[in-house]
């Protein structure tokens, strides 16, 4: 049997079919039966993602590094900004421009740090340059959204501060749809892949209420992937790192705050 790339194989939909057994590729390119993934079922569509061109991003100082592998963790953040009632598309675009300016001018980074941002109005924006094409190719853009783990994690910002309240329904729905598409694209189990920033670094992010919601979020994502919302009590994912500082790549640019950054503006001081 001729060798078939993993990407090409996945695009056939066989792995996700409810009528055919799941299969995997061997190192020699052959197919072998495998256990049905927990997310087997109908594949979710890619949500509407507004590109950097749409929100008029500034040019990055350099092109982001594209790594030839998929991330294994999807990190949920909050921006620690006001829970604004401005929820239209223009407000979402302004948010992305504000975050990028803060990252580049205040933190001295090459570009916006995270790969995607979800506004309170439920709009999804591409973040770091080259992020959207990389995901569509099954690859990973190196971001600047968690200390010590940027080479294997993809970051999603949720606009707002979620220490004592949850995101609005539209934002949670958009976040769920985005994570479902990412889990499908990268063949990730949402119960293992979806974590909070505090699972990696010493930070309050993504806020106590949103962090406590993550087990429900994992089940909702699994449901969109055709798997069962298990309903079981999920243990928190293991803490994968000692506390880290704020940096772009390996260059430290700040102290190590316990909370997510300054009282005003995006929280990304402690990346």
Short mmCIF file of C-alpha atoms in Angstrom, two decimals:
data_model
loop_
_atom_site.label_atom_id
_atom_site.label_comp_id
_atom_site.label_asym_id
_atom_site.label_seq_id
_atom_site.Cartn_x
_atom_site.Cartn_y
_atom_site.Cartn_z
CA UNK A 1 0.00 0.00 0.00
CA UNK A 2 1.49 3.40 -0.90
CA UNK A 3 2.43 5.71 1.94
CA UNK A 4 -0.24 8.21 2.87
CA UNK A 5 0.41 11.32 4.93
CA UNK A 6 -1.42 11.60 8.24
CA UNK A 7 -2.90 14.90 7.11
CA UNK A 8 -4.19 13.44 3.84
CA UNK A 9 -5.60 10.44 5.67
CA UNK A 10 -7.47 12.59 8.17
CA UNK A 11 -8.91 14.70 5.38
CA UNK A 12 -10.71 11.64 4.01
CA UNK A 13 -12.89 11.64 7.09
CA UNK A 14 -12.40 7.91 7.70
CA UNK A 15 -11.07 8.44 11.17
CA UNK A 16 -14.18 10.37 12.09
CA UNK A 17 -16.79 8.20 10.41
CA UNK A 18 -19.54 6.82 12.60
CA UNK A 19 -20.09 3.95 10.15
CA UNK A 20 -16.49 2.77 9.75
CA UNK A 21 -14.08 1.66 12.45
CA UNK A 22 -11.38 4.13 13.36
CA UNK A 23 -7.97 3.47 11.88
CA UNK A 24 -4.48 4.73 12.29
CA UNK A 25 -1.44 4.86 10.07
CA UNK A 26 1.50 2.64 10.81
CA UNK A 27 5.03 3.87 10.31
CA UNK A 28 5.01 2.05 6.97
CA UNK A 29 1.84 3.82 5.84
CA UNK A 30 -0.55 0.93 6.35
CA UNK A 31 -3.90 1.07 8.12
CA UNK A 32 -4.64 -0.78 11.32
CA UNK A 33 -7.81 -0.86 13.41
CA UNK A 34 -7.80 1.23 16.53
CA UNK A 35 -10.15 2.10 19.35
CA UNK A 36 -12.72 4.70 18.38
CA UNK A 37 -11.64 8.12 19.69
CA UNK A 38 -13.84 9.73 22.32
CA UNK A 39 -14.57 12.51 19.84
CA UNK A 40 -15.55 10.24 16.92
CA UNK A 41 -18.54 11.56 15.03
CA UNK A 42 -19.40 14.51 12.83
CA UNK A 43 -16.50 16.86 12.32
CA UNK A 44 -17.09 20.44 13.45
CA UNK A 45 -16.82 23.22 10.91
CA UNK A 46 -14.16 25.85 11.27
CA UNK A 47 -15.71 28.83 13.05
CA UNK A 48 -15.58 32.27 11.47
CA UNK A 49 -12.10 33.54 12.30
CA UNK A 50 -11.33 37.17 11.54
CA UNK A 51 -7.83 37.45 10.18
CA UNK A 52 -5.10 39.90 11.06
CA UNK A 53 -5.94 41.74 7.87
CA UNK A 54 -9.55 42.06 9.02
CA UNK A 55 -8.63 43.70 12.34
CA UNK A 56 -5.79 45.70 10.75
CA UNK A 57 -2.88 44.26 12.68
CA UNK A 58 0.43 46.07 12.63
CA UNK A 59 3.22 44.23 10.83
CA UNK A 60 5.19 41.97 13.19
CA UNK A 61 8.85 42.66 13.79
CA UNK A 62 9.58 39.22 12.38
CA UNK A 63 7.69 36.25 11.00
CA UNK A 64 6.52 33.80 13.63
CA UNK A 65 8.28 30.46 13.74
CA UNK A 66 6.15 27.62 12.36
CA UNK A 67 6.91 24.29 14.01
CA UNK A 68 6.34 21.07 12.09
CA UNK A 69 4.18 19.45 14.74
CA UNK A 70 0.84 19.94 16.45
CA UNK A 71 0.41 21.43 19.92
CA UNK A 72 -0.66 19.03 22.65
CA UNK A 73 -2.33 21.58 24.96
CA UNK A 74 -4.87 24.34 24.28
CA UNK A 75 -4.46 27.01 26.95
CA UNK A 76 -7.42 29.15 28.01
CA UNK A 77 -6.59 32.69 29.18
CA UNK A 78 -8.55 35.75 30.18
CA UNK A 79 -7.35 39.23 29.28
CA UNK A 80 -8.03 40.65 32.78
CA UNK A 81 -9.61 43.71 31.13
CA UNK A 82 -13.02 45.23 31.88
CA UNK A 83 -16.12 43.11 31.28
CA UNK A 84 -17.30 45.64 28.74
CA UNK A 85 -20.76 45.96 27.25
CA UNK A 86 -19.16 46.95 23.93
CA UNK A 87 -19.61 43.65 22.13
CA UNK A 88 -19.81 44.57 18.45
CA UNK A 89 -17.29 43.58 15.79
CA UNK A 90 -15.50 46.93 15.87
CA UNK A 91 -14.95 46.51 19.61
CA UNK A 92 -13.46 43.06 18.98
CA UNK A 93 -11.07 44.48 16.40
CA UNK A 94 -10.03 47.27 18.77
CA UNK A 95 -9.32 44.66 21.43
CA UNK A 96 -6.91 42.77 19.17
CA UNK A 97 -5.14 45.99 18.19
CA UNK A 98 -4.84 46.98 21.86
CA UNK A 99 -3.37 43.64 22.84
CA UNK A 100 -0.90 43.72 19.97
CA UNK A 101 0.26 47.24 20.83
CA UNK A 102 0.71 46.27 24.47
CA UNK A 103 2.70 43.18 23.59
CA UNK A 104 4.96 44.90 21.10
CA UNK A 105 5.45 48.32 22.71
CA UNK A 106 5.26 47.51 26.42
CA UNK A 107 6.61 43.97 26.47
CA UNK A 108 8.97 44.42 23.53
CA UNK A 109 7.74 41.26 21.82
CA UNK A 110 7.87 40.50 18.12
CA UNK A 111 4.09 40.41 17.77
CA UNK A 112 0.88 39.64 19.66
CA UNK A 113 1.53 36.67 21.92
CA UNK A 114 -1.46 34.35 21.67
CA UNK A 115 -2.74 32.53 18.59
CA UNK A 116 -6.45 33.39 18.94
CA UNK A 117 -8.67 35.85 20.81
CA UNK A 118 -12.39 35.48 21.57
CA UNK A 119 -14.23 38.73 22.29
CA UNK A 120 -17.11 39.18 24.71
CA UNK A 121 -19.38 39.48 21.69
CA UNK A 122 -18.35 36.01 20.50
CA UNK A 123 -16.04 37.08 17.66
CA UNK A 124 -12.89 35.02 17.06
CA UNK A 125 -9.75 36.79 15.87
CA UNK A 126 -6.48 35.38 14.62
CA UNK A 127 -3.66 36.50 16.90
CA UNK A 128 0.00 35.86 16.21
CA UNK A 129 1.05 36.10 12.59
CA UNK A 130 0.82 32.87 10.56
CA UNK A 131 -1.40 31.20 13.20
CA UNK A 132 -4.43 30.44 11.04
CA UNK A 133 -2.52 28.97 8.06
CA UNK A 134 -0.41 26.91 10.47
CA UNK A 135 -3.47 25.36 12.11
CA UNK A 136 -5.00 24.57 8.75
CA UNK A 137 -1.77 22.78 7.80
CA UNK A 138 -1.72 20.79 11.06
CA UNK A 139 1.31 22.72 12.29
CA UNK A 140 1.97 25.04 15.21
CA UNK A 141 3.07 28.67 15.43
CA UNK A 142 5.40 29.45 18.31
CA UNK A 143 3.59 32.00 20.44
CA UNK A 144 4.45 33.99 23.56
CA UNK A 145 1.53 33.11 25.82
CA UNK A 146 2.95 30.75 28.48
CA UNK A 147 6.41 30.69 30.00
CA UNK A 148 8.52 27.63 29.14
CA UNK A 149 5.81 25.89 27.09
CA UNK A 150 5.27 27.94 23.95
CA UNK A 151 6.68 25.24 21.70
CA UNK A 152 3.83 22.81 22.43
CA UNK A 153 0.86 24.94 23.55
CA UNK A 154 -1.63 27.09 21.69
CA UNK A 155 -3.18 30.03 23.53
CA UNK A 156 -6.73 31.36 23.35
CA UNK A 157 -7.54 34.72 25.01
CA UNK A 158 -11.05 35.29 26.31
CA UNK A 159 -11.77 38.99 26.67
CA UNK A 160 -12.67 40.01 30.20
CA UNK A 161 -11.94 39.24 33.86
CA UNK A 162 -13.42 35.98 35.12
CA UNK A 163 -12.44 35.84 38.75
CA UNK A 164 -16.01 36.09 40.05
CA UNK A 165 -18.17 35.80 36.94
CA UNK A 166 -18.38 33.67 33.82
CA UNK A 167 -18.05 34.89 30.23
CA UNK A 168 -21.35 35.73 28.50
CA UNK A 169 -23.13 32.95 26.64
CA UNK A 170 -22.07 34.16 23.17
CA UNK A 171 -18.43 34.18 24.21
CA UNK A 172 -18.60 30.71 25.76
CA UNK A 173 -20.30 29.37 22.63
CA UNK A 174 -17.60 30.85 20.39
CA UNK A 175 -14.85 29.56 22.67
CA UNK A 176 -16.38 26.08 22.60
CA UNK A 177 -16.66 26.11 18.80
CA UNK A 178 -13.06 27.28 18.39
CA UNK A 179 -11.69 24.64 20.76
CA UNK A 180 -13.75 21.92 19.07
CA UNK A 181 -12.30 22.86 15.68
CA UNK A 182 -8.77 22.92 17.10
CA UNK A 183 -9.20 19.54 18.81
CA UNK A 184 -10.56 18.06 15.59
CA UNK A 185 -7.80 19.54 13.44
CA UNK A 186 -5.03 18.35 15.75
CA UNK A 187 -6.74 15.06 16.79
CA UNK A 188 -6.68 16.05 20.47
CA UNK A 189 -8.83 14.68 23.26
CA UNK A 190 -10.44 17.77 24.83
CA UNK A 191 -10.39 16.19 28.30
CA UNK A 192 -6.61 16.06 28.11
CA UNK A 193 -5.78 19.01 25.89
CA UNK A 194 -7.83 21.92 27.29
CA UNK A 195 -6.17 23.53 30.29
CA UNK A 196 -5.94 26.90 32.01
CA UNK A 197 -2.92 29.20 32.09
CA UNK A 198 -2.50 28.54 35.83
CA UNK A 199 -1.82 24.87 35.05
CA UNK A 200 1.45 25.95 33.46
CA UNK A 201 2.58 29.11 35.23
CA UNK A 202 2.15 30.94 38.52
CA UNK A 203 -0.83 33.11 37.70
CA UNK A 204 -4.50 33.67 38.54
CA UNK A 205 -5.41 33.35 34.84
CA UNK A 206 -7.99 32.49 33.53
CA UNK A 207 -9.81 33.58 36.71
CA UNK A 208 -11.34 31.35 39.36
CA UNK A 209 -14.81 31.15 37.78
CA UNK A 210 -13.61 30.39 34.27
CA UNK A 211 -11.05 27.91 35.56
CA UNK A 212 -13.75 26.10 37.54
CA UNK A 213 -15.82 25.96 34.32
CA UNK A 214 -13.14 24.11 32.36
CA UNK A 215 -14.49 20.59 33.11
CA UNK A 216 -17.85 21.64 31.63
CA UNK A 217 -16.04 23.27 28.70
CA UNK A 218 -14.15 20.03 27.99
CA UNK A 219 -17.40 18.05 28.00
CA UNK A 220 -19.09 20.58 25.72
CA UNK A 221 -16.20 20.42 23.27
CA UNK A 222 -16.27 16.62 23.34
CA UNK A 223 -20.00 16.77 22.62
CA UNK A 224 -19.43 18.90 19.54
CA UNK A 225 -16.91 16.34 18.37
CA UNK A 226 -19.48 13.57 18.55
CA UNK A 227 -18.23 12.09 21.81
CA UNK A 228 -20.13 11.79 25.03
CA UNK A 229 -20.19 14.67 27.49
CA UNK A 230 -18.97 12.29 30.15
CA UNK A 231 -20.53 14.08 33.08
CA UNK A 232 -17.80 12.63 35.25
CA UNK A 233 -15.82 14.74 37.65
CA UNK A 234 -12.63 15.49 35.82
CA UNK A 235 -9.52 15.85 37.96
CA UNK A 236 -7.59 19.02 37.19
CA UNK A 237 -4.85 18.45 34.63
CA UNK A 238 -1.37 18.07 36.09
CA UNK A 239 0.63 21.21 36.63
CA UNK A 240 3.21 20.95 33.93
CA UNK A 241 5.79 23.49 35.03
CA UNK A 242 7.24 25.44 37.87
CA UNK A 243 6.31 29.13 37.84
CA UNK A 244 7.74 31.08 34.94
CA UNK A 245 8.31 34.71 34.06
CA UNK A 246 7.23 36.97 31.26
CA UNK A 247 9.06 36.58 28.03
CA UNK A 248 9.04 36.51 24.29
CA UNK A 249 10.82 33.30 23.45
CA UNK A 250 13.46 33.04 26.18
CA UNK A 251 14.07 36.72 26.91
CA UNK A 252 12.70 37.75 30.30
CA UNK A 253 11.00 41.13 30.20
CA UNK A 254 9.37 41.45 33.61
CA UNK A 255 8.93 40.32 37.18
CA UNK A 256 6.76 37.43 38.26
CA UNK A 257 3.39 38.84 39.39
CA UNK A 258 0.93 36.48 41.03
CA UNK A 259 -1.98 38.21 39.37
CA UNK A 260 -2.44 38.79 35.68
CA UNK A 261 -0.70 42.05 35.04
CA UNK A 262 -1.60 45.69 35.63
CA UNK A 263 -4.96 47.02 36.76
CA UNK A 264 -5.65 48.42 33.31
CA UNK A 265 -4.84 46.95 29.96
CA UNK A 266 -4.22 43.35 28.89
CA UNK A 267 -2.67 40.95 31.36
CA UNK A 268 0.21 39.76 29.23
CA UNK A 269 2.92 41.21 31.48
CA UNK A 270 3.53 37.78 32.98
CA UNK A 271 4.00 35.77 29.83
#
